[in-house]
Backbone as JSON, one array per atom type, in Angstrom:
{
  "sequence": "MIPLFPLNTILFPDGRLALQVFEVRYLDMIKKCIANGEEFGIVPLAQGDEVRKPGQHEALCSVGTLARVVEWTAPLPGLMQITCLGTQRFRIETATQLPHGLWMAEITRLPDDLAIPIPNDQQDVANALGSLIRTLQQRGVTGAQMPMQPPYRLDDSGWVANRWCELLQLDMVQKELLLAQENPVLRLELVQDALTENGLLN",
  "N": [[-1.89, -4.93, 19.62], [-1.58, -2.48, 17.01], [-0.11, -1.72, 13.78], [0.99, 1.54, 12.74], [0.49, 4.14, 10.31], [1.74, 7.06, 9.94], [0.68, 10.19, 8.62], [0.6, 13.26, 6.67], [-2.0, 13.82, 6.2], [-5.5, 13.01, 6.42], [-7.76, 10.38, 7.14], [-11.11, 9.34, 6.91], [-13.8, 7.24, 8.15], [-15.15, 5.11, 5.63], [-13.92, 6.53, 3.68], [-11.59, 6.75, 0.92], [-8.15, 6.27, 0.21], [-5.3, 6.87, -1.66], [-2.01, 5.64, -1.76], [1.54, 5.86, -2.1], [3.98, 3.59, -1.41], [7.15, 3.23, -0.14], [9.12, 3.22, 1.78], [11.05, 0.99, 3.77], [10.06, 0.23, 6.29], [7.32, 0.54, 6.02], [6.69, -0.87, 3.71], [7.12, -3.56, 4.5], [5.19, -3.71, 6.52], [2.75, -3.26, 5.1], [2.74, -5.41, 3.3], [2.48, -7.56, 5.09], [-0.02, -6.95, 6.21], [-1.69, -7.23, 3.95], [-1.26, -9.93, 3.33], [-2.28, -11.2, 5.61], [-4.82, -10.22, 5.82], [-5.26, -8.03, 7.48], [-5.87, -4.94, 9.29], [-4.49, -1.6, 9.38], [-3.43, 1.39, 11.13], [-4.17, 4.68, 10.16], [-2.85, 7.69, 10.98], [-2.81, 11.15, 11.82], [0.07, 13.26, 11.51], [1.37, 15.15, 14.09], [3.73, 16.38, 14.34], [6.78, 16.5, 12.48], [7.92, 14.72, 9.47], [6.54, 12.77, 6.74], [8.34, 11.02, 5.52], [11.04, 9.32, 6.88], [13.7, 10.96, 8.54], [17.14, 11.5, 9.47], [17.64, 12.12, 12.91], [15.19, 13.32, 13.18], [12.18, 14.0, 14.94], [9.14, 12.38, 15.36], [5.81, 13.18, 16.07], [2.65, 12.05, 17.06], [-0.84, 12.55, 16.31], [-3.71, 12.13, 18.46], [-5.89, 10.68, 17.61], [-7.09, 8.46, 15.04], [-7.75, 6.54, 12.03], [-8.74, 3.28, 11.28], [-7.58, 1.27, 8.57], [-8.06, -0.58, 5.55], [-6.46, -2.42, 3.05], [-7.54, -2.25, -0.23], [-6.91, -2.29, -2.9], [-3.98, -3.01, -4.74], [-0.76, -2.62, -6.24], [2.51, -3.52, -7.43], [4.59, -1.85, -9.02], [7.33, -1.52, -9.31], [10.39, -2.9, -7.97], [10.56, -2.47, -4.49], [8.59, -0.55, -4.41], [5.25, 0.1, -3.76], [1.92, 0.64, -4.8], [-0.97, 1.54, -3.31], [-4.47, 1.37, -2.53], [-6.48, 2.33, 0.07], [-9.18, 1.71, 2.36], [-11.05, 3.5, 4.68], [-12.14, 2.36, 7.86], [-12.85, 2.33, 10.74], [-12.86, 4.69, 13.39], [-10.31, 5.47, 15.84], [-8.79, 5.84, 19.1], [-5.57, 6.59, 20.26], [-4.01, 4.87, 22.83], [-1.47, 4.1, 23.91], [1.68, 4.53, 22.3], [4.43, 3.19, 20.55], [7.63, 3.46, 19.13], [9.36, 1.35, 17.02], [12.75, 0.0, 16.65], [13.41, 0.09, 13.84], [11.8, 2.08, 12.98], [9.0, 1.81, 12.66], [5.81, 2.56, 13.91], [3.92, 1.28, 16.62], [0.8, 0.7, 18.22], [-1.35, 0.67, 21.08], [-4.79, 0.68, 21.03], [-8.05, 2.25, 21.4], [-11.07, 1.49, 20.05], [-13.3, 3.75, 18.52], [-16.83, 4.42, 18.69], [-18.91, 3.61, 15.86], [-20.39, 6.06, 13.7], [-23.73, 7.01, 14.39], [-26.54, 6.45, 12.29], [-27.84, 9.22, 11.21], [-30.35, 11.29, 9.97], [-29.95, 14.11, 7.7], [-30.15, 17.21, 9.27], [-32.6, 19.85, 8.82], [-31.43, 22.39, 8.92], [-28.88, 21.96, 8.04], [-29.09, 21.07, 5.48], [-28.15, 22.35, 3.21], [-25.47, 21.73, 3.15], [-25.36, 19.02, 2.44], [-26.61, 19.25, -0.03], [-24.75, 20.75, -1.46], [-22.63, 18.95, -1.63], [-23.81, 16.92, -3.13], [-24.2, 18.35, -5.5], [-21.55, 18.77, -6.25], [-20.74, 16.13, -6.75], [-22.42, 15.5, -8.93], [-21.48, 17.36, -10.81], [-18.84, 16.47, -11.24], [-19.4, 13.95, -12.31], [-20.68, 14.72, -14.7], [-18.56, 15.81, -16.0], [-17.27, 13.64, -16.82], [-15.72, 12.19, -15.06], [-14.55, 9.17, -13.88], [-15.86, 6.44, -11.84], [-13.77, 5.3, -10.35], [-12.0, 7.39, -10.22], [-13.22, 9.3, -8.73], [-13.38, 11.47, -5.86], [-14.82, 10.48, -3.76], [-16.55, 7.44, -2.97], [-19.31, 5.47, -4.27], [-21.84, 3.73, -2.27], [-23.52, 6.88, -2.49], [-24.26, 8.47, 0.24], [-26.14, 10.72, 0.75], [-28.06, 11.46, 2.5], [-27.22, 11.07, 5.02], [-25.88, 12.19, 7.99], [-23.26, 11.78, 9.13], [-21.8, 10.59, 7.02], [-21.86, 12.57, 4.99], [-20.61, 14.7, 6.33], [-18.07, 13.56, 6.77], [-17.05, 13.22, 4.17], [-16.78, 15.85, 3.29], [-14.91, 16.69, 5.16], [-12.65, 15.39, 4.25], [-12.32, 16.61, 1.79], [-12.06, 19.38, 2.19], [-9.72, 22.08, 2.52], [-8.3, 22.17, 5.25], [-6.51, 22.98, 8.28], [-4.32, 20.71, 10.1], [-4.93, 20.56, 12.81], [-7.62, 21.39, 12.93], [-8.76, 19.32, 11.39], [-8.17, 17.09, 12.95], [-9.73, 17.63, 15.2], [-12.26, 17.44, 14.06], [-12.26, 14.74, 13.34], [-12.16, 13.57, 15.83], [-14.58, 14.25, 16.87], [-17.43, 12.91, 18.17], [-20.15, 13.12, 17.73], [-22.06, 13.0, 14.93], [-23.75, 14.98, 13.87], [-22.92, 17.36, 15.08], [-20.35, 17.41, 13.97], [-21.08, 17.8, 11.31], [-22.21, 20.34, 11.51], [-19.92, 21.85, 12.14], [-18.5, 21.5, 9.79], [-20.22, 22.84, 8.07], [-19.86, 25.47, 9.0], [-17.17, 25.84, 8.22], [-17.41, 25.61, 5.43], [-19.03, 27.8, 4.9], [-17.37, 29.92, 5.73], [-15.44, 29.73, 3.77], [-16.79, 30.52, 1.57], [-18.28, 28.66, 0.13], [-20.89, 27.9, 0.27], [-24.18, 28.72, -0.75]],
  "CA": [[-1.31, -3.7, 19.08], [-1.7, -2.35, 15.55], [0.88, -0.84, 13.18], [0.48, 2.85, 12.34], [1.07, 4.82, 9.15], [1.52, 8.5, 10.17], [0.63, 10.95, 7.38], [0.19, 14.66, 6.74], [-3.38, 13.91, 5.73], [-6.39, 12.35, 7.36], [-8.73, 9.48, 6.52], [-12.32, 9.14, 7.69], [-14.49, 6.01, 7.79], [-15.75, 5.05, 4.29], [-13.1, 7.27, 2.72], [-10.54, 6.0, 0.22], [-6.9, 7.02, 0.15], [-4.26, 6.24, -2.48], [-0.69, 5.88, -1.19], [2.73, 5.24, -2.66], [4.73, 3.07, -0.27], [8.51, 2.89, -0.57], [10.01, 3.02, 2.93], [11.1, -0.41, 4.17], [9.21, -0.01, 7.47], [5.92, 0.47, 5.6], [6.54, -1.97, 2.75], [6.95, -4.79, 5.27], [3.9, -3.65, 7.21], [1.65, -3.4, 4.15], [2.76, -6.78, 2.79], [1.92, -8.42, 6.14], [-1.46, -6.67, 6.33], [-2.35, -7.83, 2.8], [-1.18, -11.39, 3.44], [-3.08, -11.69, 6.74], [-6.13, -9.58, 5.83], [-5.34, -7.21, 8.69], [-5.95, -3.5, 9.13], [-3.48, -0.78, 10.04], [-3.99, 2.68, 11.51], [-3.67, 5.92, 9.57], [-2.94, 8.7, 12.03], [-2.17, 12.4, 11.38], [1.3, 13.7, 12.16], [1.34, 16.44, 14.78], [5.08, 16.94, 14.16], [7.65, 15.63, 11.69], [7.6, 14.48, 8.07], [6.12, 11.4, 6.43], [9.54, 10.22, 5.22], [11.94, 9.38, 8.03], [14.97, 11.66, 8.35], [18.01, 11.37, 10.64], [17.48, 13.12, 13.97], [13.85, 13.9, 13.21], [11.25, 13.44, 15.92], [7.75, 12.33, 14.91], [4.78, 13.19, 17.1], [1.39, 11.61, 16.45], [-2.11, 12.99, 16.87], [-4.25, 11.11, 19.38], [-6.96, 9.91, 16.97], [-6.84, 8.04, 13.67], [-8.76, 5.68, 11.42], [-8.28, 1.99, 10.77], [-7.65, 1.2, 7.11], [-7.91, -1.89, 4.93], [-6.0, -2.32, 1.66], [-8.54, -2.81, -1.14], [-6.27, -2.46, -4.2], [-2.54, -2.78, -4.65], [0.13, -3.06, -7.3], [3.94, -3.32, -7.15], [5.13, -1.59, -10.36], [8.78, -1.6, -9.27], [10.9, -3.41, -6.69], [10.66, -1.42, -3.48], [7.5, 0.43, -4.53], [3.87, -0.4, -3.84], [0.85, 1.62, -4.91], [-2.12, 0.93, -2.67], [-5.66, 2.15, -2.18], [-7.04, 1.78, 1.31], [-10.53, 2.14, 2.74], [-11.18, 3.77, 6.11], [-13.18, 1.53, 8.44], [-13.33, 2.73, 12.07], [-11.98, 5.64, 14.1], [-9.75, 4.96, 17.09], [-7.96, 6.73, 19.9], [-4.34, 5.95, 20.69], [-3.77, 4.83, 24.27], [-0.01, 4.18, 24.01], [2.35, 4.3, 21.02], [5.85, 2.89, 20.67], [8.33, 3.39, 17.84], [10.33, 0.26, 16.99], [14.07, 0.45, 16.2], [13.47, 0.39, 12.41], [10.98, 3.26, 12.7], [7.56, 1.57, 12.6], [5.05, 2.83, 15.14], [2.89, 0.33, 17.04], [-0.05, 1.37, 19.22], [-2.54, 0.12, 21.73], [-5.86, 1.62, 20.68], [-9.45, 2.04, 21.75], [-11.92, 1.79, 18.9], [-14.4, 4.67, 18.79], [-18.06, 3.89, 18.1], [-19.31, 4.08, 14.53], [-21.43, 7.1, 13.69], [-25.13, 6.63, 14.25], [-27.14, 6.91, 11.04], [-28.75, 10.32, 11.56], [-30.7, 12.07, 8.78], [-29.46, 15.48, 7.64], [-31.11, 18.19, 9.79], [-33.0, 20.87, 7.84], [-30.51, 23.53, 8.96], [-27.62, 21.6, 7.37], [-29.39, 20.46, 4.19], [-27.34, 22.98, 2.17], [-24.17, 21.05, 3.12], [-25.57, 17.82, 1.64], [-26.93, 19.68, -1.4], [-23.5, 21.18, -2.1], [-21.86, 17.75, -1.94], [-24.5, 16.29, -4.25], [-23.91, 19.15, -6.68], [-20.16, 18.48, -6.63], [-20.7, 14.78, -7.34], [-23.05, 15.58, -10.26], [-20.57, 18.1, -11.69], [-17.73, 15.57, -11.6], [-19.94, 12.93, -13.2], [-20.93, 15.35, -15.99], [-17.26, 16.05, -16.63], [-16.75, 12.36, -17.26], [-14.84, 11.57, -14.06], [-15.0, 7.8, -13.65], [-16.06, 6.08, -10.45], [-12.48, 5.06, -9.68], [-11.29, 8.66, -10.06], [-13.99, 10.19, -7.86], [-12.8, 11.6, -4.52], [-15.6, 9.65, -2.83], [-17.05, 6.26, -3.67], [-20.69, 5.11, -3.95], [-23.08, 4.5, -2.39], [-23.48, 8.26, -2.03], [-25.28, 8.54, 1.31], [-26.34, 12.16, 0.93], [-29.07, 11.69, 3.53], [-26.63, 10.63, 6.28], [-25.07, 13.3, 8.52], [-21.87, 11.42, 9.31], [-21.17, 10.35, 5.72], [-21.69, 13.86, 4.32], [-19.58, 15.45, 7.07], [-16.76, 12.94, 6.56], [-16.54, 13.47, 2.81], [-16.33, 17.24, 3.25], [-13.68, 16.77, 5.96], [-11.55, 14.94, 3.39], [-12.19, 17.51, 0.65], [-11.73, 20.75, 2.56], [-8.34, 22.43, 2.85], [-8.26, 22.61, 6.65], [-5.24, 22.6, 8.91], [-4.39, 19.4, 10.74], [-5.6, 20.69, 14.12], [-9.06, 21.38, 12.66], [-9.17, 17.99, 10.92], [-8.13, 16.17, 14.09], [-10.92, 17.92, 16.02], [-13.42, 16.88, 13.36], [-12.17, 13.28, 13.42], [-12.41, 13.17, 17.21], [-15.96, 14.61, 17.24], [-18.21, 11.67, 18.12], [-21.52, 13.39, 17.31], [-21.97, 13.33, 13.51], [-24.46, 16.23, 13.56], [-22.02, 18.45, 15.45], [-19.3, 17.43, 12.95], [-21.68, 18.41, 10.13], [-22.33, 21.78, 11.79], [-18.58, 22.43, 12.03], [-18.21, 21.53, 8.35], [-21.04, 23.94, 7.52], [-19.16, 26.72, 9.35], [-15.97, 25.93, 7.38], [-17.85, 25.87, 4.06], [-19.52, 29.19, 4.85], [-16.19, 30.79, 5.82], [-14.72, 29.65, 2.51], [-17.65, 30.99, 0.49], [-18.67, 27.51, -0.69], [-22.33, 27.68, 0.39], [-24.98, 29.87, -1.21]],
  "C": [[-1.47, -3.68, 17.56], [-0.56, -1.47, 15.02], [0.23, 0.46, 12.71], [1.22, 3.36, 11.11], [0.8, 6.31, 9.35], [1.62, 9.28, 8.85], [0.29, 12.42, 7.65], [-1.19, 14.86, 6.13], [-4.22, 13.09, 6.69], [-7.4, 11.51, 6.58], [-9.91, 9.31, 7.46], [-12.96, 7.81, 7.29], [-15.23, 6.15, 6.45], [-14.99, 5.87, 3.26], [-12.05, 6.37, 2.09], [-9.31, 6.89, 0.08], [-5.88, 6.22, -0.65], [-2.9, 6.62, -1.92], [0.39, 5.21, -2.04], [3.62, 4.84, -1.49], [6.11, 2.65, -0.75], [9.48, 2.73, 0.59], [9.9, 1.57, 3.4], [10.13, -0.69, 5.32], [7.73, -0.18, 7.06], [5.69, -0.62, 4.56], [6.31, -3.29, 3.48], [5.59, -4.84, 5.93], [2.74, -3.92, 6.26], [1.59, -4.83, 3.6], [2.15, -7.75, 3.81], [0.41, -8.21, 6.27], [-2.24, -7.3, 5.17], [-2.39, -9.35, 2.95], [-2.12, -11.94, 4.5], [-4.49, -11.08, 6.79], [-6.34, -8.68, 7.02], [-5.39, -5.72, 8.34], [-4.75, -2.83, 9.8], [-4.11, 0.58, 10.33], [-3.35, 3.82, 10.75], [-3.92, 7.03, 10.59], [-2.24, 9.97, 11.55], [-0.9, 12.67, 12.18], [1.09, 15.06, 12.81], [2.67, 17.17, 14.58], [5.91, 15.96, 13.35], [7.13, 15.44, 10.28], [7.23, 13.02, 7.85], [7.31, 10.48, 6.17], [10.54, 10.42, 6.34], [13.26, 10.06, 7.67], [15.82, 11.53, 9.61], [17.77, 12.5, 11.64], [16.09, 13.72, 14.06], [12.98, 13.2, 14.25], [9.84, 13.5, 15.34], [6.84, 12.36, 16.13], [3.44, 12.92, 16.44], [0.2, 12.3, 17.11], [-2.72, 11.83, 17.65], [-5.35, 10.26, 18.76], [-6.57, 9.57, 15.54], [-7.97, 7.16, 13.18], [-8.11, 4.39, 10.95], [-8.5, 1.93, 9.27], [-7.39, -0.22, 6.64], [-7.48, -1.69, 3.48], [-7.03, -3.0, 0.75], [-8.0, -2.99, -2.56], [-4.77, -2.25, -4.0], [-1.83, -3.29, -5.91], [1.57, -2.8, -6.84], [4.65, -3.09, -8.48], [6.65, -1.72, -10.44], [9.21, -2.28, -7.99], [11.05, -2.25, -5.69], [9.62, -0.33, -3.6], [6.17, -0.3, -4.61], [2.93, 0.79, -3.97], [-0.41, 0.96, -4.38], [-3.27, 1.92, -2.59], [-6.24, 1.51, -0.94], [-8.37, 2.44, 1.62], [-10.56, 2.34, 4.25], [-12.35, 2.98, 6.69], [-13.72, 2.07, 9.77], [-12.33, 3.68, 12.73], [-11.46, 5.0, 15.39], [-9.0, 6.07, 17.82], [-6.73, 5.96, 20.35], [-4.22, 6.02, 22.2], [-2.27, 4.93, 24.56], [0.57, 3.88, 22.64], [3.84, 4.14, 21.25], [6.46, 2.82, 19.29], [9.41, 2.32, 17.92], [11.67, 0.76, 16.42], [14.14, 0.8, 14.71], [12.48, 1.48, 11.99], [9.49, 3.05, 12.68], [6.93, 1.87, 13.96], [4.03, 1.72, 15.37], [2.09, 0.98, 18.17], [-1.09, 0.43, 19.81], [-3.65, 1.14, 21.51], [-7.18, 1.25, 21.34], [-10.28, 2.43, 20.54], [-13.06, 2.72, 19.33], [-15.66, 4.16, 18.1], [-18.3, 4.45, 16.7], [-20.36, 5.17, 14.67], [-22.81, 6.46, 13.63], [-25.64, 7.18, 12.92], [-28.21, 7.95, 11.36], [-29.06, 11.12, 10.29], [-30.15, 13.5, 8.86], [-30.5, 16.42, 8.24], [-31.42, 19.26, 8.74], [-31.99, 22.01, 7.77], [-29.19, 23.23, 8.25], [-27.85, 20.97, 5.99], [-28.54, 21.06, 3.08], [-25.96, 22.31, 2.05], [-24.28, 19.78, 2.25], [-25.86, 18.18, 0.18], [-25.65, 20.07, -2.15], [-22.64, 19.98, -2.48], [-22.49, 17.01, -3.12], [-24.23, 17.02, -5.56], [-22.49, 18.9, -7.18], [-20.06, 17.12, -7.31], [-21.28, 14.81, -8.75], [-22.12, 16.29, -11.26], [-19.42, 17.22, -12.16], [-18.2, 14.49, -12.57], [-20.16, 13.49, -14.61], [-19.64, 15.63, -16.74], [-16.59, 14.75, -17.07], [-15.76, 11.71, -16.31], [-15.39, 10.18, -13.75], [-15.15, 7.53, -12.16], [-14.76, 5.91, -9.69], [-11.73, 6.35, -9.41], [-12.01, 9.62, -9.11], [-13.34, 10.28, -6.49], [-13.6, 10.88, -3.44], [-16.28, 8.55, -3.64], [-18.52, 6.01, -3.32], [-20.71, 3.94, -2.97], [-22.95, 5.9, -1.79], [-24.61, 8.48, -1.02], [-25.53, 10.01, 1.68], [-27.42, 12.49, 1.94], [-28.53, 11.37, 4.93], [-25.64, 11.68, 6.78], [-23.59, 12.96, 8.6], [-21.15, 11.25, 7.98], [-20.88, 11.67, 5.01], [-20.58, 14.67, 5.0], [-18.19, 14.89, 6.78], [-16.19, 13.22, 5.18], [-16.06, 14.92, 2.69], [-15.04, 17.41, 4.05], [-12.47, 16.37, 5.13], [-11.28, 15.93, 2.26], [-11.67, 18.89, 1.02], [-10.26, 20.92, 2.89], [-8.32, 23.04, 4.26], [-6.91, 22.25, 7.24], [-5.44, 21.34, 9.74], [-5.08, 19.45, 12.09], [-7.11, 20.65, 13.94], [-9.53, 19.98, 12.26], [-9.15, 16.98, 12.06], [-9.34, 16.37, 14.99], [-12.17, 17.34, 15.38], [-13.44, 15.36, 13.46], [-12.54, 12.8, 14.82], [-13.86, 13.44, 17.64], [-16.87, 13.39, 17.06], [-19.66, 11.88, 17.71], [-21.51, 13.82, 15.85], [-22.69, 14.62, 13.13], [-23.6, 17.43, 13.94], [-20.87, 18.56, 14.45], [-19.82, 18.11, 11.69], [-21.83, 19.92, 10.31], [-20.98, 22.48, 11.66], [-18.15, 22.52, 10.57], [-18.98, 22.67, 7.69], [-20.37, 25.29, 7.79], [-17.95, 26.92, 8.43], [-16.34, 26.25, 5.94], [-18.31, 27.32, 3.9], [-18.36, 30.17, 4.87], [-15.43, 30.83, 4.5], [-15.57, 30.05, 1.31], [-18.16, 29.89, -0.41], [-20.15, 27.15, -0.53], [-23.06, 28.93, -0.07], [-25.68, 30.53, -0.03]]
}
């Protein structure tokens, strides 16, 4: 079983996510994961809030992404600031909430995306991401501040789709569907539709 960190956001493989951790259930979990070099699961919340409240019911989406802590600091007692890296998607088979609020789950790991070149029909999606990266670089945004980290695999369908999935303001149902989509080219096509609807493609 793996511990889960339910959030109102979503992480994709190769994505980075900065978190502030202050709830006891997650502080203990993160400290153990760092000490043992273990991963935890980031899963979207279908219902409920990130911070536990009396009488609140949390419901989890069925898919998530394993995450590994790559940077951490503890600026104050009871507060950790971490950066985690998404590694592999998974599907929840069963999930149980422990008395102190931490969720534990039995999972099935989903296969990694195949490395598939960008189809000609979706080249504009990769071009738009490349343009965004260049614009941020020209503005002096440092590597650590970039919303995506190198290597920039702008020729890879899954990588390009995943970075747009993290950047786009989509509702959680849409993001969960994108995360669950096992064909990276189909995921890229869905991203292209979303970009077109938002007027972000020429």
